Coordinates of C-alpha atoms in Angstrom, one line a residue:
X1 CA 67.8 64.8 110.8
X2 CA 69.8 66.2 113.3
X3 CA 72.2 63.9 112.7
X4 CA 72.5 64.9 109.2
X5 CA 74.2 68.1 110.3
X6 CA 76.6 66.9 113.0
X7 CA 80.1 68.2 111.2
X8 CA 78.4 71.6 110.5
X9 CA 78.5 75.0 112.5
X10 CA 75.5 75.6 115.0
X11 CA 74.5 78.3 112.3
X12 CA 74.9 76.4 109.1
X13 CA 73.5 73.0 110.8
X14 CA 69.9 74.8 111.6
X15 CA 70.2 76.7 108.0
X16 CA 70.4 72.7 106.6
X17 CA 67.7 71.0 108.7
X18 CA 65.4 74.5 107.7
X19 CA 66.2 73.9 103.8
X20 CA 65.4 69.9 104.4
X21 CA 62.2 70.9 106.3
X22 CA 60.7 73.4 103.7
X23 CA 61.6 71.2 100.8
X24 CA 60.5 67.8 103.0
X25 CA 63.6 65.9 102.3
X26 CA 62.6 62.2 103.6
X27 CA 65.7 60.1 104.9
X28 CA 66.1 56.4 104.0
X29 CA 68.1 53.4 104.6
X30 CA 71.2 53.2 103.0
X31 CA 70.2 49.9 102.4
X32 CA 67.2 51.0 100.4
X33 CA 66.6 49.5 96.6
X34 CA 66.8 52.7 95.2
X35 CA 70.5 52.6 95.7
X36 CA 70.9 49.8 93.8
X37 CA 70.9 49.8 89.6
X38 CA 69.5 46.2 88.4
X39 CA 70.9 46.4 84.6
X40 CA 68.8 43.3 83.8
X41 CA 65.5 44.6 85.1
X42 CA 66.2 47.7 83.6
X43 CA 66.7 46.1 80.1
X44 CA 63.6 44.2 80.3
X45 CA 61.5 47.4 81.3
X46 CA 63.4 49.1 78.2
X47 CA 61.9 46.4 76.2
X48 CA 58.3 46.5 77.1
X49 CA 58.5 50.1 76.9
X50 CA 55.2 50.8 78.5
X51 CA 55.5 54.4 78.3
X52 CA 55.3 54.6 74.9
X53 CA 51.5 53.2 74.6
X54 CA 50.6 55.4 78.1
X55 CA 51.5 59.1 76.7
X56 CA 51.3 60.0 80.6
X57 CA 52.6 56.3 82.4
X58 CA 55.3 58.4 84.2
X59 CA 53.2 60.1 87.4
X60 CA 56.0 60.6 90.1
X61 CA 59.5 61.6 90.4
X62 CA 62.2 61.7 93.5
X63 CA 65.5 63.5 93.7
X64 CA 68.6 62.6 95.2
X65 CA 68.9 66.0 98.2
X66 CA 73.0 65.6 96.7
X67 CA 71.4 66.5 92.8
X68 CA 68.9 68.9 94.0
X69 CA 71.8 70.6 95.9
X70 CA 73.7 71.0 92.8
X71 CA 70.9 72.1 90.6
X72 CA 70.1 74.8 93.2
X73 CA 74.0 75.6 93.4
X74 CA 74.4 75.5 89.6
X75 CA 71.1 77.3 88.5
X76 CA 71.9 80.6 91.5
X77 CA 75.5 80.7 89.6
X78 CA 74.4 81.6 86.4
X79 CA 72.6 84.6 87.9
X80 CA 70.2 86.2 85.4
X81 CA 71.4 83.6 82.6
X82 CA 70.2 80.1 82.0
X83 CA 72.2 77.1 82.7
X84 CA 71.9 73.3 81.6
X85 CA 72.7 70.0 83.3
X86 CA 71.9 66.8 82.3
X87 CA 70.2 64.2 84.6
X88 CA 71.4 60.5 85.8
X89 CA 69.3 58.0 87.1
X90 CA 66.9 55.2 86.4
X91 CA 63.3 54.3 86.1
X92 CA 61.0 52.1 88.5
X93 CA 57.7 51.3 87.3
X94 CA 55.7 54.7 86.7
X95 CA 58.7 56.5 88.9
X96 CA 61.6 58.2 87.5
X97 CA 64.5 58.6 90.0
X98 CA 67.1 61.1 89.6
X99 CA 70.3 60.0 91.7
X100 CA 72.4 62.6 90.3
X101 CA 73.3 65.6 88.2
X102 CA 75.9 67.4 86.2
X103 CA 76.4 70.6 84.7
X104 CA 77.0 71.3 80.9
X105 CA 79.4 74.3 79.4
X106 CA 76.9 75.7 77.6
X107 CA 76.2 79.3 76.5
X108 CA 73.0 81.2 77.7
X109 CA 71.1 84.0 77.2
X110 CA 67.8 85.5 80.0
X111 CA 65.7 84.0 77.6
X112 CA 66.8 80.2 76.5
X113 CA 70.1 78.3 76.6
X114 CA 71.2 75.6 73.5
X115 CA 74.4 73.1 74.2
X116 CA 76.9 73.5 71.1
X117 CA 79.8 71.0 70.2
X118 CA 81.9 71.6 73.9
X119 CA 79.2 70.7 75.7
X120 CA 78.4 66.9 73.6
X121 CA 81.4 66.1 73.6
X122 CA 81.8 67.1 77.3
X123 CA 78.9 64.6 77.8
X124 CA 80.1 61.7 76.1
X125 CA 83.7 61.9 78.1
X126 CA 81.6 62.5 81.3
X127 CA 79.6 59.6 81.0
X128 CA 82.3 57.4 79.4
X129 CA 84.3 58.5 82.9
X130 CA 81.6 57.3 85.0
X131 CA 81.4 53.9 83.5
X132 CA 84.9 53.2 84.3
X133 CA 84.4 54.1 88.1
X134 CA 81.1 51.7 88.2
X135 CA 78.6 54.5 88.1
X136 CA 75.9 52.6 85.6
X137 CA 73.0 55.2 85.6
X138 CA 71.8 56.6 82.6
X139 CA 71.2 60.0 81.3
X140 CA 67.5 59.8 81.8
X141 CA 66.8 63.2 81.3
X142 CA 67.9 67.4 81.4
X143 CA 67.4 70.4 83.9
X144 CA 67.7 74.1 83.2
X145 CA 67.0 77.2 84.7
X146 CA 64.2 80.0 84.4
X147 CA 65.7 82.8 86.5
X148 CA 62.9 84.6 88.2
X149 CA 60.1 83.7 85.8
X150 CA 58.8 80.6 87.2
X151 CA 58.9 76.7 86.6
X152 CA 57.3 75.8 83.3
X153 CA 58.6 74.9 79.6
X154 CA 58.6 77.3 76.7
X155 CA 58.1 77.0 72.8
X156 CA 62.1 76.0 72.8
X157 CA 62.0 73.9 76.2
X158 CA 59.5 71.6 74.3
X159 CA 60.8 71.1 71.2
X160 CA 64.0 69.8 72.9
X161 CA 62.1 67.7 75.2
X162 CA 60.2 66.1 72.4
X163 CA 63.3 65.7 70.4
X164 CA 64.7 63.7 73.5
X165 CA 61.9 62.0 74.2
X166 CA 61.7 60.2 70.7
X167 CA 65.6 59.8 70.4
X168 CA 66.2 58.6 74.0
X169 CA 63.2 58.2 75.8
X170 CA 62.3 57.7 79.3
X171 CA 63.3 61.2 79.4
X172 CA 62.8 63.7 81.6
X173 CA 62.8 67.6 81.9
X174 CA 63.4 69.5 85.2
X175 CA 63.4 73.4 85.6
X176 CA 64.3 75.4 88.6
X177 CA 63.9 78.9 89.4
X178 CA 67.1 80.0 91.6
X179 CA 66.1 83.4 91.8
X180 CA 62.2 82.7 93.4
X181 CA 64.0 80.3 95.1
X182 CA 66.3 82.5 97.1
X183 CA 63.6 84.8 97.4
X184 CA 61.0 82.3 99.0
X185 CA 63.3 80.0 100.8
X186 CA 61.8 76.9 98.8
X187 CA 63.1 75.3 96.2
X188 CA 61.4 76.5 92.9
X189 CA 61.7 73.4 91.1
X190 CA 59.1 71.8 88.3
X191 CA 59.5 68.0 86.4
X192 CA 57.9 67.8 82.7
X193 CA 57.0 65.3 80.0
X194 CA 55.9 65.8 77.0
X195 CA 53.1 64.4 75.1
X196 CA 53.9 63.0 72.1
X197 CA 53.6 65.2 68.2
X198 CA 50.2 64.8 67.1
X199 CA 48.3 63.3 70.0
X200 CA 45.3 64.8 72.0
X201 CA 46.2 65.5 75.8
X202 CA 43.8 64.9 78.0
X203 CA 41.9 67.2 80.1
X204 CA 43.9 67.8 82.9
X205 CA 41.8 70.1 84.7
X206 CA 42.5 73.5 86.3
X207 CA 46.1 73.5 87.2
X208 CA 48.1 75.3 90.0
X209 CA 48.0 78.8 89.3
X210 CA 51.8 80.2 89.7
X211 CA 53.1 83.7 88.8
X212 CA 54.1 84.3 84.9
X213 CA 55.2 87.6 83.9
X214 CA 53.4 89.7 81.5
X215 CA 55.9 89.1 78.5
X216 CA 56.1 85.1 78.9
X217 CA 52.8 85.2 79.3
X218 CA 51.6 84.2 75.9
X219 CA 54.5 81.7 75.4
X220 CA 53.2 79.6 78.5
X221 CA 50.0 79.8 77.3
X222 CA 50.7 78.9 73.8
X223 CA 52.7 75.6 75.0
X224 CA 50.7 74.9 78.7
X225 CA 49.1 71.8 76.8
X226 CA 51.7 70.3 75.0
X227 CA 53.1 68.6 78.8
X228 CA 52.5 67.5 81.8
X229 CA 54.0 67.9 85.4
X230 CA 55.1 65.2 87.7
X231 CA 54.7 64.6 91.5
X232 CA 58.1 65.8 93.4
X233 CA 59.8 64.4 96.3
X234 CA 62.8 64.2 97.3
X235 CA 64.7 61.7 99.8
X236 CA 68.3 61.4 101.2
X237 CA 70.3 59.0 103.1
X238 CA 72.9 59.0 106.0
X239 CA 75.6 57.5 103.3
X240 CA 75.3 60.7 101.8
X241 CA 76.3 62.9 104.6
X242 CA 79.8 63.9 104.2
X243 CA 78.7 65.3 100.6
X244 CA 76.2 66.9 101.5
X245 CA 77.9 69.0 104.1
X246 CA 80.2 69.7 101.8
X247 CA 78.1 71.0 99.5
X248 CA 75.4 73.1 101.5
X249 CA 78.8 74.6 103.6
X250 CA 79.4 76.1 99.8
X251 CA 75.9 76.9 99.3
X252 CA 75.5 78.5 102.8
X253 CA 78.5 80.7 102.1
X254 CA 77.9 81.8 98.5
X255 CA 74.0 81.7 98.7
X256 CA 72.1 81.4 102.4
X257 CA 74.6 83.4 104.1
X258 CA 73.9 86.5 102.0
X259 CA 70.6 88.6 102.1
X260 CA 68.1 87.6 99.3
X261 CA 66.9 91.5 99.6
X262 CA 70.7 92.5 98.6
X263 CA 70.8 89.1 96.1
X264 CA 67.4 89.6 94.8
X265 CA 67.2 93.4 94.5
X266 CA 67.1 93.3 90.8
X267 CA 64.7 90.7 90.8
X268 CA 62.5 91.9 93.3
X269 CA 62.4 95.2 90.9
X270 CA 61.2 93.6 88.1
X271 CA 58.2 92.1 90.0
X272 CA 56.9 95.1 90.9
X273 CA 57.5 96.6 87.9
X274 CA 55.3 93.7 86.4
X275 CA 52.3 93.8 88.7
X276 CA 52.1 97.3 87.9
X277 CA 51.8 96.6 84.2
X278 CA 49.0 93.5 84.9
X279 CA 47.8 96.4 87.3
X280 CA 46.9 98.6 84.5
X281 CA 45.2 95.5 82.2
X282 CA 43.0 94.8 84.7
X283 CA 42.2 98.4 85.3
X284 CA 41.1 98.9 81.7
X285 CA 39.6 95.5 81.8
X286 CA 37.5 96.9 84.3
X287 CA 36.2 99.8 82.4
X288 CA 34.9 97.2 79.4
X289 CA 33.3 95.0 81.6
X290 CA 31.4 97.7 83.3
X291 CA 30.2 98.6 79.4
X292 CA 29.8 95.1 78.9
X293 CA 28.7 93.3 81.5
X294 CA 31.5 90.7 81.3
X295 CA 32.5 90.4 84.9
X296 CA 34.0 86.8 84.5
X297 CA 37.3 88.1 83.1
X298 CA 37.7 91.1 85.1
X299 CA 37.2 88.8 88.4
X300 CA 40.2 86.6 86.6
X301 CA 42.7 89.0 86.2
X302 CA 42.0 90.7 89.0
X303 CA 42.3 87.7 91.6
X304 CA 45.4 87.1 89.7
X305 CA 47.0 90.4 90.6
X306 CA 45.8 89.7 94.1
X307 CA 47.7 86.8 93.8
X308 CA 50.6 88.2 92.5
X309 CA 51.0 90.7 95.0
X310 CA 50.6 88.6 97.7
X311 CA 53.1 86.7 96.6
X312 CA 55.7 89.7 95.9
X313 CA 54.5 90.9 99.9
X314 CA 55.8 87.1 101.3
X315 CA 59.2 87.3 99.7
X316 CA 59.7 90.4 101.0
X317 CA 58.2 89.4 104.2
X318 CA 60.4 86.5 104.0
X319 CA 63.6 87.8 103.0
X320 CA 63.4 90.4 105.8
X321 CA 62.9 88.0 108.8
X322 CA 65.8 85.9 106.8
X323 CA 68.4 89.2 106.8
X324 CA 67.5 89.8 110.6
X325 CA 68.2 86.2 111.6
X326 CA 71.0 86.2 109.6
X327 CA 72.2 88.8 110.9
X328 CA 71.3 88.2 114.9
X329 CA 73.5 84.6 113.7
X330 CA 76.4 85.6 112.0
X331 CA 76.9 89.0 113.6
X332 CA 76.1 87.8 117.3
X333 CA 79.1 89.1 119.4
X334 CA 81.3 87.0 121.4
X335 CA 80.3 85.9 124.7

């Protein structure tokens, strides 16, 4: 891994071979099959289609560390707005393999983010373009961003996915969080399928609680059913190191290089702000459980906020001991 940092600053190197630690990017050959795009194998698997009688076939997906870069760098640009990409990759067995990314022009708001007319016909040219130059992987799916309210799909994320997923399916749906992500150091990233209209999901179980604030709240809950998430991993190789310090040398300067309690101030706020508000529901929960005797819900929202604030309390923790290293790095006089 050290390796994979060789043409970068002492600084900058350790900030990449942290970033590939906490998000456990696992090197492979360059050798390695899933390099290679097999156009006949991939028609035949297109044929037997065995997603489509397995609503939940697809289990696992891995990331190229050259498209997760570019999510991350894409997703921080837009700030407080949501941004789209689109996905390229291929599928192997129950595995969906994203080799590569690209962002749309698209217009969005804090809340959702739709592609108009410039952005298909930005896709078509795009992938028309990479067909010429040999690159054969499909659009096999579509990320966006949820600035600072977590990785999960709405009433809107859905319905796109399911259109997608009956017009062009395997298809997948990514969503990252670039502001949690500054804030925590760890990529706040989340893959999705949907199950298909009119089928019964199965029972999935208790999932991984994760922070929603209070006014998405009833969205994620409305839609929590309606799709599943996949395994993550992500894996990179040393034929992909001159791009790769390219890129994170950007990202480093406009992102890691910078204080996330200066880039996340606003952010941070609104946190607060929101704990305080689930603060107060579980306070008057509290007062009608004592009247009647229902102490199940009150320990529920209650452990939540614990959560919650715990969480808030890390990223702070975390994004003071990142300023001061930062700072002892950057700012460290000249011998």
């Amino acid at each position: 891994m050290a390796a994979a940092s060789k043409g970068l600053s002492d600084g900058t190197g350790m900030a990449m071979r942290n970033f590939e630690l906490e998000n456990r990017i696992s090197e492979i050959s360059d050798a390695d099959a899933i390099y290679q795009y097999d156009e006949a194998k991939n028609r035949q698997l297109m044929d037997e289609r065995p997603w489509a009688h397995n609503p939940s076939y697809f289990k696992y997906v891995r990331v190229s560390a050259i498209a997760l870069l570019k999510m991350v760098m894409h997703a921080r640009s837009g700030k407080t707005l949501e941004v789209m990409g689109l996905l390229q990759g291929k599928v192997e067995a129950n595995t969906m393999i994203v080799m590569d990314v690209y962002a749309l022009p698209v217009e969005g708001t804090e809340t959702r983010v739709s592609p108009q007319d410039e952005a298909y016909n930005y896709m078509f040219a795009y992938q028309d373009l990479c067909k010429k130059v040999g690159r054969l992987e499909n659009v096999m799916g579509w990320y966006h961003s949820h600035p600072g309210f977590g990785c999960w799909l709405s009433g809107v994320d859905v319905a796109t996915q399911l259109i997608n997923q009956e017009g062009q399916d395997p298809f997948l749906a990514i969503v990252i969080d670039p502001l949690r992500t500054v804030s925590s150091g760890k990529v706040e990233l989340g893959a999705f399928r949907c199950y298909p209209r009119g089928s019964l999901p199965p029972d999935q179980g208790a999932s991984e609680y994760q922070t929603i604030p209070l006014d998405k709240i009833e969205d994620f809950g409305v839609h929590a059913k309606a799709y599943y998430a996949l395994e993550v991993s992500y894996f990179k190789s040393a034929m992909d190191r001159a791009l790769l310090e390219s890129l994170w040398h950007k990202y480093w300067i406009n992102t890691l290089a910078a204080s996330p309690l200066l880039l996340n101030v606003d952010y941070s706020t609104k946190q607060i702000r929101d704990l305080t508000r689930k603060l107060d529901q579980a306070e008057k929960s509290l007062v009608r459980s004592t009247l009647t005797a229902d102490k199940k819900r009150d320990d529920s929202q209650v452990s939540k906020c614990a959560r919650d604030s715990a969480k808030v309390t890390m990223e702070t923790v975390h994004g003071l001991v990142a300023h001061l290293l930062k700072d002892a790095v950057l700012n460290k006089p000249p011998s």
